[in-house]
Every structure is written in structure tokens, then in C-alpha cells.
Coordinates of C-alpha atoms in Angstrom, one line a residue:
M1 CA 0.0 0.0 0.1
T2 CA 1.4 3.4 -0.9
S3 CA 2.1 6.3 1.5
I4 CA -0.9 8.2 0.0
A5 CA -3.1 5.4 0.5
L6 CA -1.9 4.8 4.2
T7 CA -2.5 8.5 4.9
A8 CA -5.9 8.3 3.4
V9 CA -6.8 5.2 5.7
A10 CA -5.3 7.0 8.9
G11 CA -7.5 10.1 8.1
Y12 CA -10.6 8.0 7.7
R13 CA -10.0 6.2 11.0
R14 CA -9.4 9.5 12.8
A15 CA -12.6 10.8 11.4
T16 CA -14.5 7.8 12.4
R17 CA -13.2 7.8 15.9
R18 CA -14.1 11.5 16.2
R19 CA -17.7 10.7 15.0
L20 CA -18.0 7.8 17.4
G21 CA -16.8 10.1 20.2
L22 CA -19.3 12.8 19.1
F23 CA -22.2 10.2 19.2
G24 CA -21.1 9.1 22.6
L25 CA -21.3 12.6 23.9
G26 CA -24.7 12.9 22.4
L27 CA -25.9 9.8 24.2
V28 CA -24.5 11.2 27.5
A29 CA -26.3 14.5 26.9
L30 CA -29.4 12.5 26.2
L31 CA -29.2 10.6 29.4
A32 CA -28.7 14.0 31.3
A33 CA -31.7 15.5 29.6
F34 CA -33.8 12.4 30.4
V35 CA -32.9 12.5 34.0
T36 CA -33.6 16.2 34.2
D37 CA -37.1 15.5 32.6
L38 CA -37.6 12.9 35.3
A39 CA -36.7 15.2 38.1
V40 CA -39.4 17.8 37.1
G41 CA -43.0 17.2 36.9
P42 CA -46.4 16.4 38.8
G43 CA -46.1 15.2 42.3
P44 CA -43.7 15.9 45.2
A45 CA -40.6 13.9 44.5
T46 CA -36.8 14.9 44.4
L47 CA -34.3 13.6 41.9
G48 CA -32.8 11.3 44.4
Q49 CA -36.2 9.8 45.3
V50 CA -37.0 9.2 41.7
I51 CA -33.7 7.5 41.0
S52 CA -34.2 5.4 44.2
A53 CA -37.5 4.4 43.0
L54 CA -36.2 3.4 39.6
I55 CA -33.5 1.4 41.0
D56 CA -35.6 -0.4 43.6
P57 CA -39.3 0.0 43.1
S58 CA -40.2 -2.3 46.0
A59 CA -38.5 -0.1 48.5
A60 CA -40.5 3.0 47.3
D61 CA -43.9 3.8 49.1
A62 CA -47.1 3.7 47.0
R63 CA -47.2 7.5 46.5
L64 CA -43.8 7.7 45.1
R65 CA -44.3 4.8 42.8
L66 CA -47.4 6.5 41.4
V67 CA -45.5 9.7 40.9
V68 CA -42.6 8.0 39.2
F69 CA -44.2 5.1 37.1
D70 CA -47.5 6.6 36.4
L71 CA -46.9 10.2 35.9
R72 CA -43.2 11.2 35.2
L73 CA -41.5 8.1 33.5
P74 CA -44.1 7.6 30.6
I75 CA -43.7 11.4 29.7
A76 CA -39.9 11.4 29.9
L77 CA -39.7 8.2 27.8
M78 CA -42.2 9.4 25.2
A79 CA -40.4 12.7 24.9
V80 CA -37.2 10.7 24.1
L81 CA -38.8 8.3 21.6
V82 CA -41.0 10.8 19.7
G83 CA -38.0 13.3 19.6
A84 CA -35.7 10.4 18.1
M85 CA -38.6 9.5 15.6
L86 CA -39.2 13.1 14.5
G87 CA -35.3 13.7 14.2
L88 CA -34.9 10.4 12.2
A89 CA -37.7 11.4 10.0
G90 CA -36.5 14.9 9.4
A91 CA -32.9 13.7 8.7
A92 CA -34.1 11.2 6.2
M93 CA -36.3 13.7 4.3
Q94 CA -33.5 16.1 4.1
T95 CA -31.3 13.5 2.6
I96 CA -33.6 11.9 0.1
L97 CA -35.1 15.3 -1.1
N98 CA -31.9 17.2 -0.9
N99 CA -33.6 19.9 1.0
P100 CA -32.2 21.4 4.2
L101 CA -35.7 22.8 5.1
A102 CA -37.4 19.4 4.9
D103 CA -39.0 17.8 7.9
P104 CA -42.5 16.2 8.4
F105 CA -43.8 19.5 9.9
T106 CA -42.7 22.1 7.5
L107 CA -43.6 20.0 4.4
G108 CA -47.2 19.3 5.7
V109 CA -46.7 15.6 6.4
S110 CA -47.6 16.0 10.1
A111 CA -50.7 18.2 9.2
A112 CA -51.8 15.4 6.6
A113 CA -51.4 12.8 9.3
S114 CA -53.5 15.0 11.7
V115 CA -56.3 15.2 9.0
G116 CA -56.2 11.3 8.8
A117 CA -56.4 10.8 12.5
S118 CA -59.1 13.6 12.8
L119 CA -61.3 11.9 10.2
A120 CA -61.1 8.6 12.1
I121 CA -62.0 10.4 15.4
A122 CA -64.8 12.5 14.2
F123 CA -66.4 10.5 11.6
G124 CA -65.0 7.1 11.9
W125 CA -63.7 7.3 8.4
V126 CA -60.8 4.9 7.9
L127 CA -59.0 3.9 4.6
L128 CA -57.8 0.6 5.7
P129 CA -60.0 -2.3 7.1
V130 CA -58.9 -2.0 10.8
G131 CA -60.7 -1.0 13.9
G132 CA -60.1 0.2 17.5
T133 CA -57.4 2.8 18.4
I134 CA -55.0 1.3 15.7
A135 CA -57.5 2.7 13.1
I136 CA -56.5 6.3 14.0
T137 CA -52.9 5.5 13.7
T138 CA -53.2 3.6 10.4
N139 CA -55.3 6.4 8.9
A140 CA -52.8 8.9 9.9
F141 CA -50.2 6.8 8.2
V142 CA -52.0 6.5 5.0
F143 CA -52.6 10.3 4.9
A144 CA -48.9 11.0 5.7
L145 CA -47.8 8.5 3.0
M146 CA -50.1 10.3 0.5
A147 CA -48.4 13.6 1.4
C148 CA -44.9 12.0 1.2
L149 CA -45.9 10.6 -2.4
A150 CA -47.0 14.0 -3.5
L151 CA -43.8 15.6 -2.5
F152 CA -41.9 12.7 -4.2
G153 CA -43.7 13.3 -7.4
L154 CA -42.8 17.1 -7.0
T155 CA -39.1 16.1 -7.0
K156 CA -39.5 14.6 -10.4
L157 CA -40.5 17.9 -11.9
R158 CA -37.8 20.0 -13.6
G159 CA -36.8 23.5 -12.1
V160 CA -38.2 22.7 -8.7
S161 CA -35.9 24.3 -6.1
A162 CA -35.5 23.6 -2.4
E163 CA -37.4 26.9 -1.7
T164 CA -40.1 25.9 -4.0
M165 CA -40.7 22.6 -2.3
V166 CA -40.9 24.4 1.0
L167 CA -43.7 26.7 -0.5
V168 CA -45.5 23.7 -1.7
G169 CA -45.2 22.1 1.8
I170 CA -46.6 25.4 3.2
A171 CA -49.5 25.2 0.8
L172 CA -50.1 21.6 1.8
L173 CA -49.9 22.7 5.5
F174 CA -52.5 25.4 5.1
T175 CA -54.8 23.1 3.0
C176 CA -54.6 20.4 5.7
N177 CA -55.3 23.1 8.4
A178 CA -58.3 24.3 6.6
L179 CA -59.6 20.7 6.4
L180 CA -58.9 20.3 10.1
A181 CA -61.0 23.4 10.8
L182 CA -63.9 22.0 8.7
I183 CA -63.7 18.7 10.7
Q184 CA -63.6 20.6 14.0
Y185 CA -66.7 22.5 13.0
R186 CA -68.6 19.3 12.3
S187 CA -67.4 17.7 15.5
N188 CA -69.3 17.3 18.8
E189 CA -67.6 18.6 22.0
T190 CA -65.8 15.4 22.9
Q191 CA -64.4 15.0 19.3
L192 CA -63.4 18.7 19.2
Q193 CA -61.5 18.2 22.4
Q194 CA -59.5 15.3 21.1
I195 CA -58.6 17.0 17.9
V196 CA -57.5 20.2 19.6
F197 CA -55.4 18.2 21.9
W198 CA -53.5 16.8 18.9
I199 CA -53.2 20.1 17.2
M200 CA -51.6 21.7 20.3
G201 CA -49.2 18.6 20.9
S202 CA -48.9 17.1 24.3
L203 CA -47.1 14.3 26.1
S204 CA -49.6 14.0 28.9
R205 CA -51.4 11.0 27.5
A206 CA -48.2 8.9 27.3
S207 CA -48.6 5.3 28.3
F208 CA -46.4 2.3 28.3
E209 CA -48.5 0.7 25.5
K210 CA -47.8 3.8 23.2
I211 CA -44.0 3.6 24.2
G212 CA -43.9 0.0 23.2
I213 CA -45.4 0.9 19.7
C214 CA -42.8 3.7 19.4
V215 CA -40.0 1.4 20.2
V216 CA -41.1 -1.1 17.6
A217 CA -41.4 1.7 14.9
L218 CA -37.9 3.0 15.8
G219 CA -36.6 -0.6 15.9
I220 CA -37.7 -1.0 12.2
A221 CA -36.9 2.4 10.8
L222 CA -33.5 3.0 12.3
P223 CA -31.8 -0.3 11.2
W224 CA -33.5 -0.1 7.8
M225 CA -32.2 3.4 7.2
L226 CA -28.7 2.4 8.6
A227 CA -28.7 -0.6 6.2
R228 CA -29.1 1.9 3.4
G229 CA -26.5 4.3 4.9
W230 CA -24.0 4.0 2.1
A231 CA -26.7 4.3 -0.6
L232 CA -28.1 7.5 1.2
T233 CA -24.6 8.9 1.5
A234 CA -24.0 8.5 -2.2
L235 CA -27.4 10.0 -2.9
R236 CA -26.0 13.3 -1.4
L237 CA -23.6 13.4 -4.4
G238 CA -26.6 13.7 -6.8
D239 CA -29.0 11.3 -8.5
E240 CA -26.8 10.6 -11.5
R241 CA -23.7 9.7 -9.5
A242 CA -25.9 7.4 -7.2
E243 CA -27.3 5.7 -10.1
S244 CA -23.9 5.2 -11.7
M245 CA -22.9 3.3 -8.4
G246 CA -25.7 0.9 -9.1
I247 CA -28.2 2.4 -6.7
K248 CA -31.9 2.3 -7.6
V249 CA -32.7 5.9 -6.6
D250 CA -36.4 6.0 -7.1
R251 CA -36.8 2.8 -5.1
L252 CA -34.6 4.1 -2.3
R253 CA -36.6 7.2 -2.1
L254 CA -39.9 5.2 -1.8
E255 CA -38.6 3.0 0.9
I256 CA -37.4 5.9 3.0
L257 CA -40.5 7.9 2.4
A258 CA -42.6 5.0 3.6
L259 CA -40.5 4.9 6.9
V260 CA -40.8 8.6 7.2
S261 CA -44.6 8.3 7.0
L262 CA -44.8 5.5 9.6
L263 CA -42.7 7.7 12.1
A264 CA -44.6 10.9 11.5
A265 CA -48.0 9.1 11.6
I266 CA -47.3 7.3 14.9
S267 CA -45.8 10.6 16.4
V268 CA -48.9 12.6 15.4
A269 CA -51.3 10.0 16.4
F270 CA -49.9 9.7 20.0
V271 CA -48.7 13.2 20.9
G272 CA -50.0 15.5 18.1
A273 CA -48.2 17.7 15.6
I274 CA -45.0 18.8 17.2
G275 CA -43.1 21.2 15.1
F276 CA -39.4 22.0 14.3
V277 CA -37.9 19.2 16.4
G278 CA -37.3 17.2 13.1
L279 CA -35.7 20.3 11.5
V280 CA -33.4 21.5 14.3
G281 CA -32.0 18.2 15.4
P282 CA -30.6 17.1 12.1
H283 CA -29.0 20.5 11.4
I284 CA -27.1 20.3 14.7
A285 CA -26.1 16.7 13.9
R286 CA -24.9 17.8 10.4
L287 CA -22.7 20.6 11.9
A288 CA -21.2 18.2 14.3
I289 CA -20.7 15.1 12.3
G290 CA -21.2 15.8 8.5
E291 CA -23.1 13.9 5.9
D292 CA -22.0 10.3 6.6
Q293 CA -25.4 8.9 7.0
R294 CA -24.2 6.0 9.2
F295 CA -23.4 8.5 11.9
F296 CA -25.7 11.4 10.8
L297 CA -29.1 9.5 11.1
P298 CA -28.5 8.1 14.7
L299 CA -27.1 11.5 15.9
S300 CA -30.0 13.4 14.5
A301 CA -32.3 11.1 16.4
A302 CA -30.3 11.6 19.6
T303 CA -30.1 15.5 19.1
S304 CA -33.8 15.7 18.4
A305 CA -34.5 13.5 21.5
I306 CA -32.5 15.9 23.6
I307 CA -34.5 18.9 22.4
L308 CA -37.8 17.4 23.0
S309 CA -36.7 16.2 26.5
L310 CA -35.4 19.7 27.3
A311 CA -38.8 21.2 25.8
S312 CA -40.7 18.7 28.1
T313 CA -38.8 19.8 31.1
L314 CA -39.5 23.4 30.1
S315 CA -43.2 22.9 29.7
K316 CA -43.4 21.6 33.3
A317 CA -41.0 24.0 35.0
V318 CA -42.4 27.4 33.5
T319 CA -45.5 27.5 35.9
P320 CA -45.3 25.1 38.8
G321 CA -48.4 22.8 38.7
I322 CA -49.3 23.4 35.1
I323 CA -48.0 21.4 32.1
Y324 CA -48.1 23.5 28.9
P325 CA -48.6 21.7 25.5
I326 CA -45.2 20.9 24.3
G327 CA -46.1 22.0 20.6
M328 CA -46.2 25.5 21.9
I329 CA -42.6 25.1 23.4
T330 CA -41.1 23.7 20.3
S331 CA -42.7 26.2 18.1
L332 CA -41.3 29.1 20.2
I333 CA -37.8 27.4 20.0
G334 CA -37.9 26.4 16.4
V335 CA -39.4 29.4 14.7
P336 CA -36.3 31.6 15.1
F337 CA -34.1 28.7 14.1
F338 CA -36.3 28.3 10.8
I339 CA -36.1 32.0 10.1
S340 CA -32.2 32.0 10.5
L341 CA -31.9 28.9 8.2
I342 CA -34.1 30.6 5.5
L343 CA -31.9 33.7 5.7
S344 CA -28.7 31.6 5.6
I345 CA -29.9 29.8 2.3
R346 CA -30.8 33.0 0.8
S347 CA -27.4 34.6 1.6
R348 CA -25.6 31.7 0.0
G349 CA -27.7 31.8 -3.0
A350 CA -27.1 35.5 -3.4

């Protein structure tokens, strides 16, 4: 092996060690955010008492077990899992659409899922032959998938820029919001309460059953995307170069869009439309680790989980005794970042 090749191999190994180190730091930060989220919340319990109850539940009294296992732990776990799902979905969308502004919220996918879920709640209209609570999730998935397919079709048109796609996503968002308003107008008081709860976004209805479903969805999507890691990294070089490497670009995009639909639909069905987490997390991960999808995808999930955990803590800490809808908190954090991102893209294009 020549000296040039040896130098290149050594540089690659250094970069890999650095990325692994950053990913490890991300996991440590996620653990800290999770513990902080556990320490704040309903019920009188200190961080030490919470940790003691988690380590040895039998030694804790009934009141402390109620506070930890029925109130705080489900919310903290759901914040981590939903944040990871939204971050993974946003990172994958930004990669396959080659659009730094893409995420399920900004491109209207979450809004489309909300319409599907609202139709199931208000009128019992489902597009797949399933019943019960899963009907809401499957309806949300089908509507999210249709929105993703519409965006995929748009990418096939010539002359469509990243900014144009965002404008189309905003148009889709407004259309879905109008449909949601129509559904709310035709709903009774109970149905209206459920729909409004989703629109505002909240973790307060977290349960271990929903947490299990989120774990399964992440267990399917993350390994699948990582198995396509090299293909997704090659896609960042452009469609023509990726195809010259033997990658079936259209098939790859459809696979990833189906997984994005699954992640977005489950998130919306369980906690409502939470904005900007899937946009901000991947950008932080990209700045830290670059475009290598083997590291970028899991770090995007981790950073987004950290953001949603911190937002969950903030929603409980602003006013003691009151838990604000988490969608409000993420929007307040995400909108300034979104505007700065638009301005930075515009300045680069000038």
C-alpha cells in the first residue's frame, strides 16, 4: 500500500473515531436531559427519590411509585422516543429530497397525518379495514404517506428548487389546516377536545403501550435506514452519481418515504403535531458530524430526542403545577431557528 493510501486510511480512521466520540457525547447529553425531565413534573418527589424508586421500586412507597411510574416516567420516555422519531424522519427527508428545510412538519406531512387521524376520530372514516385505536394510527399513516408521495412526485419535476418545495409544503400545511378546521366545525364537544389536543401537541397522554409501539417503529426504521447508509450517503452526491454506483434511486426514495410516513404518523397519532424538532435536530447533527449517513442518522435522532426532552422539562417548569402543551414550546424555540436557516440559504444563493 502506498504512503498516500496509508495517509488516507489513517485520516478515515481518525474521522470515524471523532464521529463515534461525538455520538457518545450525544448519548451522555441525552441521558442527562432524560434524568432532568424525570426530576421535574407533577407530584412531590426529588431527583434522588426518583432514582431510588427506579433502582428499587419495592423500597418506594405507593405514592412515590405512582408519581414516578404513572406520571413522570411515561412522559420522559415518550419525549425521548418521539423526539428520536421526528429527528430520524427529518434527517431522512432532508437527505432524500436534498432539501435542508425538509421535515415532516414544514412540508405538511404531520398536518396530513392530523387530518387522517381527525377523520377517524370525528367520523370513523378509515381507509384501511382495521378497527379500534389502531384505526387512528393507520389512517394517519395513509394520509402521511399520500403527502410524502405528492412531495416525491414534485421532486421529479424539472426546475423545482428547495425553496419551491418548502412553499408547496406550506401550501399543503394550510390546506390540511383548513380541512382540520372543517372537521372541527362538524365535530361534537368530545371529538373537538380530542382534535384540539392533537393540534396543540402534548405528552400528557403517554402510556407504556404507546411507548412500546414507538420502540417497535424505531426498531424497524433505524436499522432499515442504517442498512441503506452507504446508498443514502451516495445520494447526497446527486442522483446521476448514485445511479452510476448501481443504486436504484427511485426505489430508495420510496422505501425511505414509507418509513418517514410511519414515524410521522405514529408521532402525530400519539402526541399531536410537534413542530421543528425534526428540523433543528438534524442540522445540529450535520454541523457536528457531517453527511456520513451511518453517523448522521442516529445522531439526528439523539439530538432531536435531547431537544424534546428539554422542551418537556421546560413545559413543566415554567409554571409550577401546570404542564403546557409541548407543541407551543417547540414552536417558540423552532421558529427563530427556521427563520435564520431561510436567511442563511438566501445569503448563500445571493
